[in-house]
Every structure is written in structure tokens, then in C-alpha cells.
mmCIF file of C-alpha atoms in Angstrom:
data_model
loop_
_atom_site.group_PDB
_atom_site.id
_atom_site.type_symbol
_atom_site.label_atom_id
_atom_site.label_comp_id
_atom_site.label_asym_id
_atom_site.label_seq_id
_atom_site.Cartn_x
_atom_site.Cartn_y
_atom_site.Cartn_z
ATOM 1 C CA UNK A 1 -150.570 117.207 -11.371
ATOM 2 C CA UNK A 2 -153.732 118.697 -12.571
ATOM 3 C CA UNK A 3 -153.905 121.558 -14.935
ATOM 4 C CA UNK A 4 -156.457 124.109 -15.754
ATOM 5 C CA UNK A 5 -157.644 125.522 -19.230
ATOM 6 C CA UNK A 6 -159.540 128.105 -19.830
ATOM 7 C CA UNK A 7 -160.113 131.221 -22.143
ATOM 8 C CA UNK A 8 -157.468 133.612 -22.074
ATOM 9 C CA UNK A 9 -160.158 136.167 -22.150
ATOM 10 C CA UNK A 10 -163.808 137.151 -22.916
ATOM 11 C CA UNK A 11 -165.874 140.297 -23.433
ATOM 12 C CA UNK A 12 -169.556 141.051 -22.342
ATOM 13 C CA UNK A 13 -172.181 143.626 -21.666
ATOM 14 C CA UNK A 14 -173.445 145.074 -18.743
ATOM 15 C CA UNK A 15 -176.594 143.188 -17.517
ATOM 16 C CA UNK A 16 -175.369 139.858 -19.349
ATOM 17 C CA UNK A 17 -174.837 136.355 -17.660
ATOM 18 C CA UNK A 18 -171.304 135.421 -17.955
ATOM 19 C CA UNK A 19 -170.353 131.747 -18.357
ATOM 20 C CA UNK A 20 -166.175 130.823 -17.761
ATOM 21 C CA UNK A 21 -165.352 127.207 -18.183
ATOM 22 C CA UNK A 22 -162.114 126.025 -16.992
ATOM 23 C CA UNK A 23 -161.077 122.272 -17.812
ATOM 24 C CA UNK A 24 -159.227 119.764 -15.554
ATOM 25 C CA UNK A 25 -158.595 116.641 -17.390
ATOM 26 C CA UNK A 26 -156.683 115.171 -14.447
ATOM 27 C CA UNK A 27 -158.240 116.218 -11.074
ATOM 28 C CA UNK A 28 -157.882 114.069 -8.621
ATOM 29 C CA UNK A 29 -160.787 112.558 -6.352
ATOM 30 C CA UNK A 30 -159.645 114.361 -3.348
ATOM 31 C CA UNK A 31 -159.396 117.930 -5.599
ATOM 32 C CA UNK A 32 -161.451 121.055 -4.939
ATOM 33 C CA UNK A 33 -162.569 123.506 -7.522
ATOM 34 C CA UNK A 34 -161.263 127.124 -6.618
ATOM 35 C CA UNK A 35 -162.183 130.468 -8.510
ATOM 36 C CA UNK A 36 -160.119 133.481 -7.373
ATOM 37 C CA UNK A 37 -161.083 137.244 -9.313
ATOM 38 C CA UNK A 38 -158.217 139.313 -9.405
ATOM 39 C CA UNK A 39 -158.820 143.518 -9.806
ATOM 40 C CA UNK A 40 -155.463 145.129 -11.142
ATOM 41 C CA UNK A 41 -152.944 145.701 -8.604
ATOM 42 C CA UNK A 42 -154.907 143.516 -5.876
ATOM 43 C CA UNK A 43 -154.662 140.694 -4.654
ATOM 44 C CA UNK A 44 -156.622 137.346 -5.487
ATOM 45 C CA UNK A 45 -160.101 137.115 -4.172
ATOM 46 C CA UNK A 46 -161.919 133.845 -3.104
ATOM 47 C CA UNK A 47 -165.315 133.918 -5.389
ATOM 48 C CA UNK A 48 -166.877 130.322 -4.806
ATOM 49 C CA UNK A 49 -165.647 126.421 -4.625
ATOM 50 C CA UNK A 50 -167.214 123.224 -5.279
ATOM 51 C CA UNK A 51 -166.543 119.956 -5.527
ATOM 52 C CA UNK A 52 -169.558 118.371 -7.463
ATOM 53 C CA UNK A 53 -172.604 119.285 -8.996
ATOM 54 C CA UNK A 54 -173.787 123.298 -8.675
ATOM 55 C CA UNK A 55 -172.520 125.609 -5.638
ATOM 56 C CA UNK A 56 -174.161 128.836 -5.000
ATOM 57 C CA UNK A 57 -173.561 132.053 -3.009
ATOM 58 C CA UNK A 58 -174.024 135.580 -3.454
ATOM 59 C CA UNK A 59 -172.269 136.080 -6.394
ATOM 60 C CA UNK A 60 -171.811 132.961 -8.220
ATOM 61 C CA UNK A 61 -172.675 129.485 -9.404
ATOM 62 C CA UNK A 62 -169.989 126.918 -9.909
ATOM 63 C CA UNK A 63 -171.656 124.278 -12.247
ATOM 64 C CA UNK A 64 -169.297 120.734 -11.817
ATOM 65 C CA UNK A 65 -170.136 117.514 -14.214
ATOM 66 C CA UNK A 66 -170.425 114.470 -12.742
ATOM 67 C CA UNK A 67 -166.789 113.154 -14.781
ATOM 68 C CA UNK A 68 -165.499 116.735 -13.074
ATOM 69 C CA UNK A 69 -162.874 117.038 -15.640
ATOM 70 C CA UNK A 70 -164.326 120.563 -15.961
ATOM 71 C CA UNK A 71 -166.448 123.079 -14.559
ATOM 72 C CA UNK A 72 -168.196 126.416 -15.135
ATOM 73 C CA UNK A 73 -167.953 129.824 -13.223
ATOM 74 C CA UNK A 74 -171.126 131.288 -13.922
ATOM 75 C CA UNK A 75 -171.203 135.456 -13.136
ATOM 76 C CA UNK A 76 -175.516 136.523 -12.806
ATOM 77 C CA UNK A 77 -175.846 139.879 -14.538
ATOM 78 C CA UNK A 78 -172.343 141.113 -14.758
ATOM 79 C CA UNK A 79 -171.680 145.185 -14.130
ATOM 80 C CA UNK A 80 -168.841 147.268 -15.204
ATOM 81 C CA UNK A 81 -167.039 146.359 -11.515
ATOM 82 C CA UNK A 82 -166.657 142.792 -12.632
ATOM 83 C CA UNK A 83 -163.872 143.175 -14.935
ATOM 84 C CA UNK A 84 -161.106 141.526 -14.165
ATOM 85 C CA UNK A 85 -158.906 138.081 -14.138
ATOM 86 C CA UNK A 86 -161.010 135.161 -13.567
ATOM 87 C CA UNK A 87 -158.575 132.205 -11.730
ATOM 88 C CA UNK A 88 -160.050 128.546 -11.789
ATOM 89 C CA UNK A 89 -157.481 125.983 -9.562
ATOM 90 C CA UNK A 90 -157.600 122.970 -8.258
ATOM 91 C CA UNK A 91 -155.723 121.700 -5.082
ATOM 92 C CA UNK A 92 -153.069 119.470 -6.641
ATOM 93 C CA UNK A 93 -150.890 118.249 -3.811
ATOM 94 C CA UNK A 94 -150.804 117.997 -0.130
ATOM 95 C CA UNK A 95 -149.187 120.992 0.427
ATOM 96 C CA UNK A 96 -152.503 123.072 -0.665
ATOM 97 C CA UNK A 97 -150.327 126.085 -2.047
ATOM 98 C CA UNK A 98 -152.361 127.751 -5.099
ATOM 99 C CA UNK A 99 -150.709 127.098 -8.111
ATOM 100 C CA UNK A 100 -152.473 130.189 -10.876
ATOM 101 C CA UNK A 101 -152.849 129.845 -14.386
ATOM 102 C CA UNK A 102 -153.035 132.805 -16.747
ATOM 103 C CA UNK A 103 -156.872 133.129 -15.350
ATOM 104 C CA UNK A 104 -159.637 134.470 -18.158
ATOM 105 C CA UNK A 105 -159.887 138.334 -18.210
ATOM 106 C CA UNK A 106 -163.011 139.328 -18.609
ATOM 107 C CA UNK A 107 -164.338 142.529 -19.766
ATOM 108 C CA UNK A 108 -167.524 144.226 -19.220
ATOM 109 C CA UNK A 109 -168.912 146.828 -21.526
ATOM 110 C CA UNK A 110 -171.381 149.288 -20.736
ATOM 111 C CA UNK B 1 -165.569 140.904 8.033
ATOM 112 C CA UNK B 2 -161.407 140.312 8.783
ATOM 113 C CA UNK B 3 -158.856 140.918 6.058
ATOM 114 C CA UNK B 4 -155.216 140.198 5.454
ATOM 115 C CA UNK B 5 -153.508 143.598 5.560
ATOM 116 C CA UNK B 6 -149.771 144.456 4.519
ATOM 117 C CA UNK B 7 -147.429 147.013 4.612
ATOM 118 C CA UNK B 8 -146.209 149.160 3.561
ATOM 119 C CA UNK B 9 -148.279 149.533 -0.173
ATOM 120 C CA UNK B 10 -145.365 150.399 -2.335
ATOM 121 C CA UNK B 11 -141.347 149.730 -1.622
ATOM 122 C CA UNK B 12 -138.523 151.408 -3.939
ATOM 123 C CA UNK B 13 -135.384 150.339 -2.900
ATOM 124 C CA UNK B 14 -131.941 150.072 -4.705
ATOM 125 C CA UNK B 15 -130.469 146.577 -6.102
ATOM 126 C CA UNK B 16 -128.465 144.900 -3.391
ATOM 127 C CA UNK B 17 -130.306 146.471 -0.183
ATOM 128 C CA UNK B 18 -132.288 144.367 2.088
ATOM 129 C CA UNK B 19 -136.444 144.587 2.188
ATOM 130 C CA UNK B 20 -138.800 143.412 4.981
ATOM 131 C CA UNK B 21 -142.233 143.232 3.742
ATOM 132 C CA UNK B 22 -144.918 143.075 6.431
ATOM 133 C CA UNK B 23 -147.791 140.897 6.622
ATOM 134 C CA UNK B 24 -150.959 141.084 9.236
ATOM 135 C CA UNK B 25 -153.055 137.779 8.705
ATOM 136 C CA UNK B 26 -156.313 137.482 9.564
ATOM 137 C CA UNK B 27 -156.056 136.442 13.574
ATOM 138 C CA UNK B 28 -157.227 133.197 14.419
ATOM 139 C CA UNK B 29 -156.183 131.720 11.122
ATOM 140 C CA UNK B 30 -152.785 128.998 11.669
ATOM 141 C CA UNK B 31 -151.359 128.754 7.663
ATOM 142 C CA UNK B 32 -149.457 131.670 6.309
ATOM 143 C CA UNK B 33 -148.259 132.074 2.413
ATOM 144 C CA UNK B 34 -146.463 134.768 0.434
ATOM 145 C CA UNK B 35 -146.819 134.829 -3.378
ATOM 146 C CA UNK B 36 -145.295 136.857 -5.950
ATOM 147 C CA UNK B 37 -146.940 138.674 -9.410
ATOM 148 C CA UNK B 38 -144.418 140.024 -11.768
ATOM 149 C CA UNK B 39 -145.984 142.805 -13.910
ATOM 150 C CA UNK B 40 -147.866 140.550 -16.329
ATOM 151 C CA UNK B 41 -147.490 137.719 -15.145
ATOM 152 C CA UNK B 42 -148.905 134.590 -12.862
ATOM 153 C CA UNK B 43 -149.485 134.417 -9.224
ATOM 154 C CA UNK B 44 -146.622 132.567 -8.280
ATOM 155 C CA UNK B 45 -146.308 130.464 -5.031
ATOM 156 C CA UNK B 46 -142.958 131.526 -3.092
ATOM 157 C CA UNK B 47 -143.482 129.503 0.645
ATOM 158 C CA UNK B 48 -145.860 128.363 3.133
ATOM 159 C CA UNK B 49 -145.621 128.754 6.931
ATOM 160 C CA UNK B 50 -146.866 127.272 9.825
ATOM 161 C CA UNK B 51 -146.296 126.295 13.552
ATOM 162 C CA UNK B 52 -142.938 128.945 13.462
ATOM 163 C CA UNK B 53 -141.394 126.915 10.473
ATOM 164 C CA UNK B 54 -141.696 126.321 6.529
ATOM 165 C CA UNK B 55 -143.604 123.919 5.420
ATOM 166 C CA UNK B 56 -143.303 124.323 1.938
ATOM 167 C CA UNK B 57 -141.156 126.673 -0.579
ATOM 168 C CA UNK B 58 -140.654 127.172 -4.549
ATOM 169 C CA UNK B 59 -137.678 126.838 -6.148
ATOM 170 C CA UNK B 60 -138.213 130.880 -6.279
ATOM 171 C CA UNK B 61 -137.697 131.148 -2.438
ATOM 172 C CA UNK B 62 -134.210 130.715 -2.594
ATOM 173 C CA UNK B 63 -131.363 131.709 -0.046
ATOM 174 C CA UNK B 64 -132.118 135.354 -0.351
ATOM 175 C CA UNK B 65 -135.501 135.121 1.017
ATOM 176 C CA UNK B 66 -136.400 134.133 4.636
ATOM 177 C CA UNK B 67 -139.930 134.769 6.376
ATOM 178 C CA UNK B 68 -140.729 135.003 10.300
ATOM 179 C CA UNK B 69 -143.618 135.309 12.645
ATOM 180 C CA UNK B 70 -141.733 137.458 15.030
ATOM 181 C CA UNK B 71 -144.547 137.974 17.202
ATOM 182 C CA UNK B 72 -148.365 136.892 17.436
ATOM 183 C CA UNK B 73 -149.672 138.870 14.340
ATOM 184 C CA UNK B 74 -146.753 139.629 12.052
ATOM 185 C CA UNK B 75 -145.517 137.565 9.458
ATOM 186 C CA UNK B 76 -142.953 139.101 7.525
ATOM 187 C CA UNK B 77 -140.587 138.156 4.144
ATOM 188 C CA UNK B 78 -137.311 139.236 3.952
ATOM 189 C CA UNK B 79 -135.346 139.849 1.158
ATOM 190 C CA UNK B 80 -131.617 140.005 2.048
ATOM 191 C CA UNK B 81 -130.135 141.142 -1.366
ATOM 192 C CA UNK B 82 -132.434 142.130 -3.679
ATOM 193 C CA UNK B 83 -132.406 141.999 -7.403
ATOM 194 C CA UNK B 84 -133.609 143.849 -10.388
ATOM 195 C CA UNK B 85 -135.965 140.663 -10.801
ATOM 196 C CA UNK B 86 -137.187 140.383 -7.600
ATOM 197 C CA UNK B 87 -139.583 143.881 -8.649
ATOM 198 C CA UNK B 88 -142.913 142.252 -8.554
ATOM 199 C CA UNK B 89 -146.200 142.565 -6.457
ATOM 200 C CA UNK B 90 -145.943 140.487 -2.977
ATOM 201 C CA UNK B 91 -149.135 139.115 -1.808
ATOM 202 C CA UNK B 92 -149.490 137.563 1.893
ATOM 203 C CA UNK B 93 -152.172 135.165 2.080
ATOM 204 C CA UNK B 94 -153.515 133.309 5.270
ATOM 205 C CA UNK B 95 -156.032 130.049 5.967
ATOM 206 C CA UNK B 96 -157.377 128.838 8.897
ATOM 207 C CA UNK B 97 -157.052 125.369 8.382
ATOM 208 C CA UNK B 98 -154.706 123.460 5.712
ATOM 209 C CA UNK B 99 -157.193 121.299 3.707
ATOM 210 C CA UNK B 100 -158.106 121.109 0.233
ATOM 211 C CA UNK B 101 -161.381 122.805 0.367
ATOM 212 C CA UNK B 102 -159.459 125.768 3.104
ATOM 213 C CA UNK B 103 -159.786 129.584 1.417
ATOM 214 C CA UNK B 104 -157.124 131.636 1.139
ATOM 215 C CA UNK B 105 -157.295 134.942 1.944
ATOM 216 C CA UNK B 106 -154.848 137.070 0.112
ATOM 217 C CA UNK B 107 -153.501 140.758 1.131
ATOM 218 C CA UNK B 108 -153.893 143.682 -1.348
ATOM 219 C CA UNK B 109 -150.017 143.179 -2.400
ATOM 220 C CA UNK B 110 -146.583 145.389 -1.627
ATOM 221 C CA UNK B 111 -145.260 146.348 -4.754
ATOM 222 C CA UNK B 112 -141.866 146.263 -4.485
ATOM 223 C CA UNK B 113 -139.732 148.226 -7.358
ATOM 224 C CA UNK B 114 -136.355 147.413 -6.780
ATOM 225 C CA UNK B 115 -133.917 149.922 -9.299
#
């Protein structure tokens, strides 16, 4: 089964890029790369997915190597409404339930 | 845009009584999950649904627990006997499809305090 590192947490200003890497040693070739945020008493929220090289949407890039044994959330100018519990998975079995880690919680400053 | 919604928000209830939590999913998606979040703790998986049956469950999901689609927009989880353990936030989440690259979209939770 693949498993997911990353940083337990991390701290940053308002204004500041944010970088979260996540590691997958053992992904699989038919495995997706998921980030879910997470507020405090809410429920998961789908930020972005990729499978190779760099995904962008309105509030994210997902940077992928070419090995894919990690990847990199990447947050633009992070506010004060971005803290919160960062989730990186990857789809490890036909079944396609999420399996969570302990997700990076990130804190903005002002 | 169309969210998961779930009722009711908050559930105190006294060790041994029965719970239904309620569900919504979003309406033309097919794959429905519940998950569970001790205070703390990881998102943990607790069963998939589709086509009226389980398709998948955790070793969590045992006998006490049961889930149904009693109608065309409920899904529900039942908890027959509950247990001081079982306080923890409950999150529905529904997909349209089943594939590896399929979103989830998760409900804001029932936390359930069970005394």
C-alpha cells in the first residue's frame, strides 16, 4: 500500500507562498495525488489532484516529479483563512476509500 | 455549486441508545461514504455504499453500525448501541463516479457525543 509523509506542521506569514511536500515512496502507476484542507470541526475539502507534472486551479499548484514518489502542494500568497490541516493521499486500492494521514497543519500569521 | 449536507450538526445521546445520523449527498452523484474523526485524531474510513449495498467497510464498521439509502436522497448510518468510543465527528462523503482520480465531497460532520 502506499503511504504518505509529510510535515506534521509548518508556520508562515500572511502574503507568503507556502510549499507542503508529501512523499510516496510506493505509489502505484495507476495512483492519483489527492490534497484535502481540513478547517476545525469541518469536514475535508478537495483542494487540487494530479497525476504528473504541475496541476493548476484557483487556489493551488500540485508540482509531481517525473519518479512521482513525491509531490508538492504549493499555497500562492497564503491569508490568515488558510490555516488549517493540509491532507496529501493517494488512491491505494480498488476500493478508492480515502485513507488520511496526520495531514500538515499549517499556520498563518498575520 | 452542490454540497453534501447532514443532519442534525451535533447529537448527545446516552451510552447504549441507538443514533441515526443523516446524510443528503450531492444528487446525481452514485458512491456514498461515511468516515469518522475522533477528537484529535485521523479521518478514518468506516464504509462505502453503492447500488443499495456495501461495497466496502473497516474493521471499525462492525455489527453495531448499519447504513441505508431509504429513499432517493438520504443516506443514513445507524448506530444500534452506542459506546463511549463511538463520540467522534461523522462525515458523509459522496462521488459521482468510483475511479481513482473521482473527488470526494465530504459533509460538514455530526458530532456525535455519546455520555
Amino acid at each position: 500500500l502506499a503511504k504518505t509523509t509529510q510535515p506534521i506542521s509548518m508556520d508562515s506569514y500572511e502574503g507568503q507562498e507556502v510549499n507542503i511536500t508529501c512523499s510516496h515512496n510506493n505509489i502505484a502507476t495507476n495512483d492519483y495525488i489527492t490534497w484535502y484542507q481540513q478547517f476545525p470541526s469541518q469536514g475535508p475539502r478537495f483542494i487540487i489532484q494530479g497525476y504528473k507534472t504541475k496541476v493548476t486551479n484557483e487556489v493551488a499548484s500540485l508540482f509531481i516529479p517525473a519518479d512521482r514518489k513525491s509531490s508538492t502542494l504549493s499555497l500562492p500568497r497564503v491569508s490568515l483563512s488558510d490555516t488549517a490541516v493540509y491532507y496529501c493521499l493517494v488512491e491505494v486500492d480498488s476500493s478508492y476509500k480515502l485513507i488520511f494521514g496526520s495531514g500538515t497543519r499549517l499556520l498563518v500569521r498575520p | 455549486e452542490p454540497e453534501v449536507t447532514q443532519t442534525p450538526s451535533h447529537q448527545v445521546t446516552q451510552m447504549g441508545q441507538e443514533v441515526i445520523l443523516r446524510c443528503v449527498p450531492i444528487s446525481n452523484h452514485l458512491y456514498f461514504y461515511w468516515y469518522r474523526q475522533i477528537l484529535g485524531q485521523k479521518v478514518e474510513f468506516l464504509v462505502s455504499f453503492y447500488n443499495n449495498e456495501i461495497s466496502e467497510k473497516s474493521e471499525i464498521f462492525d455489527d453495531q453500525f448499519s447504513v441505508e439509502r431509504p429513499d432517493g436522497s438520504n443516506f443514513t448510518l445507524k448506530i444500534r448501541s452506542t459506546k463511549l468510543e463511538d463520540s467522534a465527528m461523522y462525515f458523509c462523503a459522496s462521488s459521482e463516479a468510483r475511479t481513482v482520480e473521482e473527488t470526494q465531497y465530504f459533509g460538514p460532520g455530526t458530532r456525535l457525543l455519546v455520555l
